[in-house]
Coordinates of C-alpha atoms in Angstrom, one line a residue:
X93 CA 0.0 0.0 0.0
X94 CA 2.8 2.7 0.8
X95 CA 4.8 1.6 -1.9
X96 CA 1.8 2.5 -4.7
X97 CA 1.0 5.6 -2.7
X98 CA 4.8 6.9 -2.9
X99 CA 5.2 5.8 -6.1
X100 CA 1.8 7.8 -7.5
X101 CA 3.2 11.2 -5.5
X102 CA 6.3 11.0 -6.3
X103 CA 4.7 10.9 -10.5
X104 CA 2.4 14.0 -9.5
X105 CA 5.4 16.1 -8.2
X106 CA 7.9 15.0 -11.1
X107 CA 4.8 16.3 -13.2
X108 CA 4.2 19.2 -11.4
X109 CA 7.6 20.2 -11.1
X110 CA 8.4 19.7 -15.3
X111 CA 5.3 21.7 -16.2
X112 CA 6.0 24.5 -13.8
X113 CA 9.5 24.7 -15.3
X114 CA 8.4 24.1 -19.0
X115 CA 5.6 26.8 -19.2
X116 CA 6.4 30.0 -19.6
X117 CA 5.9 32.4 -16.3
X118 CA 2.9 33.9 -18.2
X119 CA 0.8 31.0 -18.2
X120 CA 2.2 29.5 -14.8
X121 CA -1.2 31.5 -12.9
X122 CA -4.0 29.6 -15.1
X123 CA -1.5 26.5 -15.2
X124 CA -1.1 26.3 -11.4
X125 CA -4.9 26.6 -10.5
X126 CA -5.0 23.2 -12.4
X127 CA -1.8 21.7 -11.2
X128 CA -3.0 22.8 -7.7
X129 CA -6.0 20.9 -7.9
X130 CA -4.4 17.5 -8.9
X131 CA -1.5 18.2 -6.5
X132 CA -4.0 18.6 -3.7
X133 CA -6.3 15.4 -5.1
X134 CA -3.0 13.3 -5.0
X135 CA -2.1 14.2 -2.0
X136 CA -5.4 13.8 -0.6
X137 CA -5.4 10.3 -1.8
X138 CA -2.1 9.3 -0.4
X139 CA -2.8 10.9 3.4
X140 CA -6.7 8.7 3.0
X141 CA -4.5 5.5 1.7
X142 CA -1.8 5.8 5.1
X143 CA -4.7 6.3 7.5
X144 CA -6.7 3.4 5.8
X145 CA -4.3 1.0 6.0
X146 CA -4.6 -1.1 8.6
X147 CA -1.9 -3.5 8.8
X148 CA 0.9 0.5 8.7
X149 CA 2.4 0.4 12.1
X150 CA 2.5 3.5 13.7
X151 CA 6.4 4.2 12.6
X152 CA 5.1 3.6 9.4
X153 CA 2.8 5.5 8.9
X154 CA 5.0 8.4 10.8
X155 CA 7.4 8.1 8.3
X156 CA 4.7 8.5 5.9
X157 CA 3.0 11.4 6.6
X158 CA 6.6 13.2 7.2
X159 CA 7.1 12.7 3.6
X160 CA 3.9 13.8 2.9
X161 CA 4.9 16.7 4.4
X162 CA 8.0 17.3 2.5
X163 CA 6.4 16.3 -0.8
X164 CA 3.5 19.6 -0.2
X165 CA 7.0 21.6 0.2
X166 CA 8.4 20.7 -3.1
X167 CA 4.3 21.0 -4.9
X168 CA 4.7 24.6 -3.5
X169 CA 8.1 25.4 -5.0
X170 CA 6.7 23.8 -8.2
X171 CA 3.9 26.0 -8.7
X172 CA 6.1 28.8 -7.6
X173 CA 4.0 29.6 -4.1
X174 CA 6.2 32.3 -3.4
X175 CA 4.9 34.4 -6.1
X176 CA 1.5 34.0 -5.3
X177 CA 2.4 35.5 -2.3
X178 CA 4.3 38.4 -3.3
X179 CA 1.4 39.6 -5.6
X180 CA -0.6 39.5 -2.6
X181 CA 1.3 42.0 -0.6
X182 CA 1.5 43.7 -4.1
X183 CA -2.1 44.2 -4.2
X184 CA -2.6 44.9 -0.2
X185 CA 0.2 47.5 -1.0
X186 CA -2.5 49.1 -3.6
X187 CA -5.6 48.9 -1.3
X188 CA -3.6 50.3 1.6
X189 CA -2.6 53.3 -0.7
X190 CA -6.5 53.9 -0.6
X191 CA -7.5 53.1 2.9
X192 CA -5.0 53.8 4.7
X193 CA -2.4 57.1 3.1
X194 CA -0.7 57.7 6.1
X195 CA 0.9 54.2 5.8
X196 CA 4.5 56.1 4.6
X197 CA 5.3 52.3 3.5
X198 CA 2.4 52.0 1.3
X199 CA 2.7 56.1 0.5
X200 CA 5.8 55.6 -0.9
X201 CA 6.0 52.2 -2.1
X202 CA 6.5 52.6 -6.0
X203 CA 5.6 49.8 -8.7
X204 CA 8.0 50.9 -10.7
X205 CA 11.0 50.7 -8.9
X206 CA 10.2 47.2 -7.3
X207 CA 10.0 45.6 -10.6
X208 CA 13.8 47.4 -11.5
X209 CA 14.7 44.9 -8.7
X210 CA 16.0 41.3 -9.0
X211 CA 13.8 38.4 -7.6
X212 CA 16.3 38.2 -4.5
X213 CA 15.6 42.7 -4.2
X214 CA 12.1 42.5 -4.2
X215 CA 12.1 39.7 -1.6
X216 CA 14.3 41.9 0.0
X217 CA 12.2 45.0 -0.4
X218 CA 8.8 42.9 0.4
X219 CA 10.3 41.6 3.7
X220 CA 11.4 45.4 5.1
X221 CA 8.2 46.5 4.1
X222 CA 5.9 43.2 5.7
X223 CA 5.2 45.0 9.1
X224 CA 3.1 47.6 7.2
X225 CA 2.3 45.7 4.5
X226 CA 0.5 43.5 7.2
X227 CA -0.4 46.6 9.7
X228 CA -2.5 48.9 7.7
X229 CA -2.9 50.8 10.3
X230 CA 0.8 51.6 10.9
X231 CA 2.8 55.5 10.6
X232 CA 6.0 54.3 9.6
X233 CA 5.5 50.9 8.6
X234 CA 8.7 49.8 7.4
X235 CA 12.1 47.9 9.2
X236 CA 15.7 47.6 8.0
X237 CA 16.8 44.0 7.7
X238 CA 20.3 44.5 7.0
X239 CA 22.6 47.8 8.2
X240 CA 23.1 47.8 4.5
X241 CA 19.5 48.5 3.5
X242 CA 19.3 52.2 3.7
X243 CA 21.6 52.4 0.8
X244 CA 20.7 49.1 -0.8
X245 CA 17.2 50.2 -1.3
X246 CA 17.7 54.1 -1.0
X247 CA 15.1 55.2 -3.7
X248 CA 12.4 53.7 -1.3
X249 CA 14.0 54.6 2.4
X250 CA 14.7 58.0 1.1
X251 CA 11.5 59.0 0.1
X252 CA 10.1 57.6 3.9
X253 CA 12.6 59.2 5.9
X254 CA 12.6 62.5 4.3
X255 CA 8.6 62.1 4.5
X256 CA 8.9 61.7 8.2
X257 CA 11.5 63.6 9.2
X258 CA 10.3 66.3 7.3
X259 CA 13.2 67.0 5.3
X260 CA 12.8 68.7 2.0
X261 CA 16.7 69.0 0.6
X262 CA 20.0 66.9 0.7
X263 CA 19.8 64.2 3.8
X264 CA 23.2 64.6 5.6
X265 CA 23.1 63.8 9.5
X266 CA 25.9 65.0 11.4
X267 CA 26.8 63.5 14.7
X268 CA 28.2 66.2 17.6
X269 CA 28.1 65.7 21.1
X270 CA 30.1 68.7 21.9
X271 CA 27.9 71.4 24.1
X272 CA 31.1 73.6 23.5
X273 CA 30.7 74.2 19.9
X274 CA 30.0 77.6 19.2
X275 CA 26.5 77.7 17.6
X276 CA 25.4 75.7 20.7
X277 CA 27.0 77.1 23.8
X278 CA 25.7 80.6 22.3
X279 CA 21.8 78.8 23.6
X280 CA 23.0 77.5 26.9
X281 CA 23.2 79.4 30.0
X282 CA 26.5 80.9 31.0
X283 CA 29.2 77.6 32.0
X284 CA 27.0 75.6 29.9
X285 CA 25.5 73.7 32.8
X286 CA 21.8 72.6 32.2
X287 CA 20.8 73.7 36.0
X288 CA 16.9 72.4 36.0
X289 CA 17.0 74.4 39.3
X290 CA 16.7 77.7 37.4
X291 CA 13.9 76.8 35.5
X292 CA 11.9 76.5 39.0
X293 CA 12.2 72.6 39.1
X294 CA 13.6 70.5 42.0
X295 CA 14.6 66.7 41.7
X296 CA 13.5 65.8 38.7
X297 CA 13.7 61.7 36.8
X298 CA 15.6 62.6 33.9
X299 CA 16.7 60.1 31.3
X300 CA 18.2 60.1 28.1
X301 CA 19.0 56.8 25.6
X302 CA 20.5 55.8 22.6
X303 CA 19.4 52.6 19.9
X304 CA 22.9 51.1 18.7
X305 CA 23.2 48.2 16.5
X306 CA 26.8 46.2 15.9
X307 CA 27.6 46.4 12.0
X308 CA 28.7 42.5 12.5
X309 CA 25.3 41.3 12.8
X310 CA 22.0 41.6 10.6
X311 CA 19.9 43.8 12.4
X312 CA 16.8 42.4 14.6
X313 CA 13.9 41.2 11.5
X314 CA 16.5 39.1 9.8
X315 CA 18.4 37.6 12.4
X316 CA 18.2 33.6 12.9
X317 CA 17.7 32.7 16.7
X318 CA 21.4 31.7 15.9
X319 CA 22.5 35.2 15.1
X320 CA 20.4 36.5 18.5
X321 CA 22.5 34.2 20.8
X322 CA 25.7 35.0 18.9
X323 CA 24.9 38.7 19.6
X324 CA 23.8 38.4 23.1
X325 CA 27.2 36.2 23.8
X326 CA 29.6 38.8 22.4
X327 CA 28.1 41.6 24.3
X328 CA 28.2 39.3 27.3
X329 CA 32.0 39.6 27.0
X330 CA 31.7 43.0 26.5
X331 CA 29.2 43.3 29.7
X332 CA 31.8 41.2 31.8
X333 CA 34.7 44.0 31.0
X334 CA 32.3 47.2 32.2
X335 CA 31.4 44.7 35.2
X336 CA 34.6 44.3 36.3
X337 CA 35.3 48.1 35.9
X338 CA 34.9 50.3 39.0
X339 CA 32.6 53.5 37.5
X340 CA 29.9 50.6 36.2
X341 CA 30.1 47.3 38.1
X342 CA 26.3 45.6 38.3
X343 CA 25.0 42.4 36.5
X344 CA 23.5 41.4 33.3
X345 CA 20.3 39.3 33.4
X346 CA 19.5 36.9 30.4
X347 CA 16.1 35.9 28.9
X348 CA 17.6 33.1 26.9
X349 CA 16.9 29.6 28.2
X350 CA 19.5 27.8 29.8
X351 CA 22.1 31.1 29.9
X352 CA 23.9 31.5 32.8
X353 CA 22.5 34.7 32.9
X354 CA 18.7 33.5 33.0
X355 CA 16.6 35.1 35.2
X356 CA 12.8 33.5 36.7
X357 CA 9.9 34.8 35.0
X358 CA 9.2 36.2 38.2
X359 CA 12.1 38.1 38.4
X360 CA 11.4 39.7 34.8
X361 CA 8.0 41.1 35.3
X362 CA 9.8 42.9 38.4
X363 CA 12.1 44.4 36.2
X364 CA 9.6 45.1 33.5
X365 CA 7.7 46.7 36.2
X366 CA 10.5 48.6 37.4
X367 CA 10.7 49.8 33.9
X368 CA 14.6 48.0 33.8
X369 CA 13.5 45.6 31.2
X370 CA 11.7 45.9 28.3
X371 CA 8.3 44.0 27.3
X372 CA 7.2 40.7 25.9
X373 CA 8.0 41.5 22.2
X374 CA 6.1 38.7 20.6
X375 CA 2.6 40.5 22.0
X376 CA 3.3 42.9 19.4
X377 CA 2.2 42.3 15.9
X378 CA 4.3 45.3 14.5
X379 CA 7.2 44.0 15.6
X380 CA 6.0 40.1 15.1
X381 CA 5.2 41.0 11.4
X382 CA 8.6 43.1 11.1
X383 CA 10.5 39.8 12.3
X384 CA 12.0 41.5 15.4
X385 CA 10.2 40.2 17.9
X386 CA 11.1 36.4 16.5
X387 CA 12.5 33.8 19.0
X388 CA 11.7 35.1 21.6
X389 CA 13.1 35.0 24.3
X390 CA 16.0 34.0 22.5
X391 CA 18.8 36.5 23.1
X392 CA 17.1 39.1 25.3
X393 CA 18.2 40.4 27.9
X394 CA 19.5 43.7 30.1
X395 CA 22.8 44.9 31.8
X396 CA 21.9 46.9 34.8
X397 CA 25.2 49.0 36.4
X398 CA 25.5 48.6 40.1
X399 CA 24.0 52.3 40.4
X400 CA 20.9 51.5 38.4
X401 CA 21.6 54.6 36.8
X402 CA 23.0 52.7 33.1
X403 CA 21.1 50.2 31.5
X404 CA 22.6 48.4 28.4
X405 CA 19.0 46.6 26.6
X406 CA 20.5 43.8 24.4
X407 CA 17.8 42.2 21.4
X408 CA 15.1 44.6 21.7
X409 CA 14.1 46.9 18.5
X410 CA 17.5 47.4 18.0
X411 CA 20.7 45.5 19.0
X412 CA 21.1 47.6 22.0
X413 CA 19.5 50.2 23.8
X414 CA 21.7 52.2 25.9
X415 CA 20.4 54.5 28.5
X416 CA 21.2 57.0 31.2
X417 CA 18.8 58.0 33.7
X418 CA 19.1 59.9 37.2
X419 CA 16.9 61.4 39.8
X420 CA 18.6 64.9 39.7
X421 CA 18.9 68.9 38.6
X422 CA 21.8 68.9 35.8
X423 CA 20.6 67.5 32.7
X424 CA 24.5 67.2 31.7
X425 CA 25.0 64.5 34.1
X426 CA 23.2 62.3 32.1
X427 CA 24.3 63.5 28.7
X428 CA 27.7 63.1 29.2
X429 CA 27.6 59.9 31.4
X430 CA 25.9 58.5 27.7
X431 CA 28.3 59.7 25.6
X432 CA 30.8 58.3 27.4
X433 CA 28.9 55.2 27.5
X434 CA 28.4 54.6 24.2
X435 CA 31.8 54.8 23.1
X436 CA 33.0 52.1 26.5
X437 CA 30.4 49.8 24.7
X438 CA 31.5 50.2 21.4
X439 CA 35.2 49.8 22.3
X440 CA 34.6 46.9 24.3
X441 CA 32.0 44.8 21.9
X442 CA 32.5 45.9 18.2
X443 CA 31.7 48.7 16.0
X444 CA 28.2 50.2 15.8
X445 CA 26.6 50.6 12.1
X446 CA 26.7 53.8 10.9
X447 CA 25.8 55.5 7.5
X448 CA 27.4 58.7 5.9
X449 CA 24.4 59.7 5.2
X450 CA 22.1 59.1 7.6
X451 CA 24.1 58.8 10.5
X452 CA 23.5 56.0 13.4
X453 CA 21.7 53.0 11.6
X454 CA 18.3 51.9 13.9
X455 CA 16.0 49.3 12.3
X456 CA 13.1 51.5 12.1
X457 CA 13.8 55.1 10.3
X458 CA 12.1 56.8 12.8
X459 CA 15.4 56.2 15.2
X460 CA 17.5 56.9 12.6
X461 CA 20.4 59.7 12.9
X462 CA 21.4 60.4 16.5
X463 CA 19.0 57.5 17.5
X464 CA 18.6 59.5 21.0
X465 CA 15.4 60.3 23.0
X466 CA 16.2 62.9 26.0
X467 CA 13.2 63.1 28.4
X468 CA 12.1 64.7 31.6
X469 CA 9.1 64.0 33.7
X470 CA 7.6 67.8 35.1
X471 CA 4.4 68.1 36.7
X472 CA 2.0 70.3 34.9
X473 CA -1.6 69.6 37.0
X474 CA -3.1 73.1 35.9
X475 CA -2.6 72.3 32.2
X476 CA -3.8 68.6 32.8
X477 CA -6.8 69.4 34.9
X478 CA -9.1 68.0 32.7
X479 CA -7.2 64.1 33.1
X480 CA -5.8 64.8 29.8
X481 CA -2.1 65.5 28.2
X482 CA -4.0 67.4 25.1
X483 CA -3.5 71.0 26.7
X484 CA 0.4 69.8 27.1
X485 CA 0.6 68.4 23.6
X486 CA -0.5 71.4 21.8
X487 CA 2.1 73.5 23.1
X488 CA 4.9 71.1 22.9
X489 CA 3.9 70.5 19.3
X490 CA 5.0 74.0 17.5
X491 CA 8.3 73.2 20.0
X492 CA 9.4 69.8 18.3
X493 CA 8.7 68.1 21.3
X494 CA 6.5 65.2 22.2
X495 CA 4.5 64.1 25.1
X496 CA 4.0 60.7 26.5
X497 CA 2.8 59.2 29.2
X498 CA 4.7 57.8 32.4
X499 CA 5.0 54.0 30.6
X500 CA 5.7 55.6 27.4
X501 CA 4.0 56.2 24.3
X502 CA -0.1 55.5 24.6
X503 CA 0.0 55.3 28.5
X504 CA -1.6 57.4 30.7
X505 CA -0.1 60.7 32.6
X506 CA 0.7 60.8 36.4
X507 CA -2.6 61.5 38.8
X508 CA -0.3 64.9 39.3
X509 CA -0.4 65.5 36.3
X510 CA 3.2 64.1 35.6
X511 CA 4.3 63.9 32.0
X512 CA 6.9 62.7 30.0
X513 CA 8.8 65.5 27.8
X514 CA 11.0 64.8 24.8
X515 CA 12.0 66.6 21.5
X516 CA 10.7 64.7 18.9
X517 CA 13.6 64.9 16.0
X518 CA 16.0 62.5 15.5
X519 CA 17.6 62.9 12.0
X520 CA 18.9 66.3 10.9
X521 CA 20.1 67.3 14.6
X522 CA 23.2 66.9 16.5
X523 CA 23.0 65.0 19.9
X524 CA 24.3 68.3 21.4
X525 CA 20.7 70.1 19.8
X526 CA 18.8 67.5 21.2
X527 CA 19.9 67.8 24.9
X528 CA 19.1 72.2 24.2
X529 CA 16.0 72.0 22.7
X530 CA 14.6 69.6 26.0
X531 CA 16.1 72.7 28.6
X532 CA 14.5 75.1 26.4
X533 CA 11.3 73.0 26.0
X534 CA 10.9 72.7 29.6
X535 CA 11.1 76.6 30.3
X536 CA 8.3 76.9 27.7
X537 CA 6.3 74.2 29.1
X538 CA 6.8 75.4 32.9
X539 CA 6.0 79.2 31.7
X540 CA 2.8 77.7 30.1
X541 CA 1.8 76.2 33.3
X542 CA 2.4 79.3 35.3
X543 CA -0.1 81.2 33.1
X544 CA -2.7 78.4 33.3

């Protein structure tokens, strides 16, 4: 009985496979509909003949339906599968244009250019653009796979990033973290030292972070749960060298099964409440659609200094986020502590990607450039009276700054009427800008509430 049912689907994918090579790709759609119904018949008829048979033993008929398996594979590379499924992204590309034209993916997706590709490009191009292919509903919409991809695809990423970034001429990000250069010590107050005091504020949480990934690694939606252990081990290493030195110390806690660095799921959600580690990532279907958020927990985890006031995330969105936070009254502590940071990570694990032209590479382009987010947390309860951070929101707005809740974007404000303060560019404007435009923000902001 097995022997006639291999040797009958063994004949339907031989035939399968020479007629999808034979006819020409023109007539492989109305060829396939017909191959696809004897492939599915045939196979239908071997998986009734295995379960039929009485006398199969159960290793048998294992065996069997395993090759079964293996024999739908090669039917779907036959009838070229994979196209099918490119055209229908292709056409939910289309309809999202339509329903959905703040999609920059779908916005700026062009026909014309995909089909200049070759097969392997617009696989490529296909899988960068999946999370908003598959997310209508998504702003941005699109993830480098590679640290490569900015250029590699530039006609595409360049006409999202200047769409979001709001940049209208040449793209050319310069990186400065020097508060001493001229054009930016002439906007600080005199000594250049960010004193939140003389804005009226006392102790204040102030934090500011970086996203870094290593150029020796694919970034986050391509890697192989391989590559995301790989990654975590060599910053391990790299961990174990800041551990060891005096101005960090602390520990690194693993997500990854059977690290010496795993933590209990207990011991997670504490830090995830704590706001040390970061989220379940496969809840997300952005990320989950983007490939990010793959294997998880697979290569996850955090380094934590023995201050608590440095935090190294490793596999999150990007390789590594690096932040710097403090309960204090000089924004500069923080900014500096970061910058020097950055460059005791990057000397001790390996270089971080970076593009001429558009500076730090981050998987998503909304990061990209200085990849930084400086933020405060000031108490406005007369301009959030009402519950709400809308009063708050249109004033930052005209300022380049955003406001968030206490857990981050789409949480709720404090009870006081806490609320989280950034500026909102990335791209176009210098690290050293970026740490400025927050103090001047913040006087705004306060002077705002004062009148309110």
């Amino acid at each position: 009985m097995f022997a006639a049912v291999r040797t009958a689907r063994q004949q339907t994918i031989v035939g399968l496979a020479a007629s999808a090579q034979i006819a020409p790709m023109s007539t492989r759609s109305a060829a396939s509909a017909a191959n696809s119904k004897v492939a599915a018949a045939a196979v239908a008829a071997a998986v009734t003949a295995a379960v039929m048979a009485k006398s199969a033993s159960c290793e048998s008929m294992a065996v069997t339906l395993e090759s079964i398996k293996k024999d739908l594979e090669a039917i779907k590379g036959a009838l070229g599968v994979s196209e099918f499924e490119m055209q229908a992204k292709l056409d939910l590309v289309k309809s999202i244009k339509v329903t959905n034209p703040t999609n920059l993916t779908a916005k700026h997706f062009n026909l014309d250019y995909y089909n200049s590709l070759p097969a392997a490009g617009k696989k490529a191009l296909l899988a960068i653009c999946n999370s908003g292919i598959q997310n209508a509903d998504s702003g941005m919409g699109c993830y480098a796979m590679n640290p490569g991809d900015y250029d590699d695809y530039l006609p595409f990423f360049e006409a999202v990033i200047k769409d979001y970034h709001g940049v209208t001429g040449e793209v050319k990000h310069v990186t400065n973290w020097d508060l001493s250069t001229p054009k930016i010590a002439a906007k600080l107050p005199p000594g250049g030292k960010l004193d939140l005091t003389k804005l009226g504020l006392g102790t204040t949480s102030m934090r500011v972070r970086v996203g870094r990934n290593l150029a020796s690694f694919p970034l986050p939606g391509a890697m192989t749960k391989d590559d995301r252990v790989n990654m975590e081990s060599a910053m391990v290493e790299a961990f174990k060298k800041m551990i060891a030195d005096p101005k960090f110390g602390g520990s690194y806690y693993s997500l990854t099964p059977g690290s010496p660095y795993e933590i209990t799921p207990a011991f997670y959600k504490e830090l995830v409440k704590k706001h040390i580690m970061f989220k379940d990532m496969s809840d997300d279907s952005y990320l989950a659609d983007a490939g990010i958020a793959s294997d998880w927990p697979f290569g996850r985890g955090v380094y934590v200094s023995a201050d608590k006031e440095f935090i190294v995330w490793c596999g999150e969105e990007d390789h590594l986020r690096i932040m710097c936070m403090k309960k204090g009254t000089v924004l500069n502590d923080v900014f500096d502590r970061l910058k020097d940071a950055c460059g005791v990570v990057e000397a001790n694990a390996s270089k971080f990607a970076h593009s001429k032209k558009f500076g730090y590479v981050t998987s998503c382009p909304t990061n990209l450039g200085t990849g930084m987010r400086a933020s405060l947390h000031i108490k406005c309860p007369n301009l959030c009276k009402d519950g709400s951070d809308a009063k708050p929101k249109a004033i930052c707005k005209p300022l380049g700054l955003s406001v968030r809740g206490l857990g981050g974007e789409h949480t709720p404000i404090g009870a006081d009427g806490t609320i989280d303060i950034s500026p909102s560019a990335r791209l176009m404007i210098e690290e050293a800008e970026i740490i400025c435009a927050l103090y001047e923000g913040i006087e705004r902001v306060l002077a705002a509430e004062a009148k309110a």
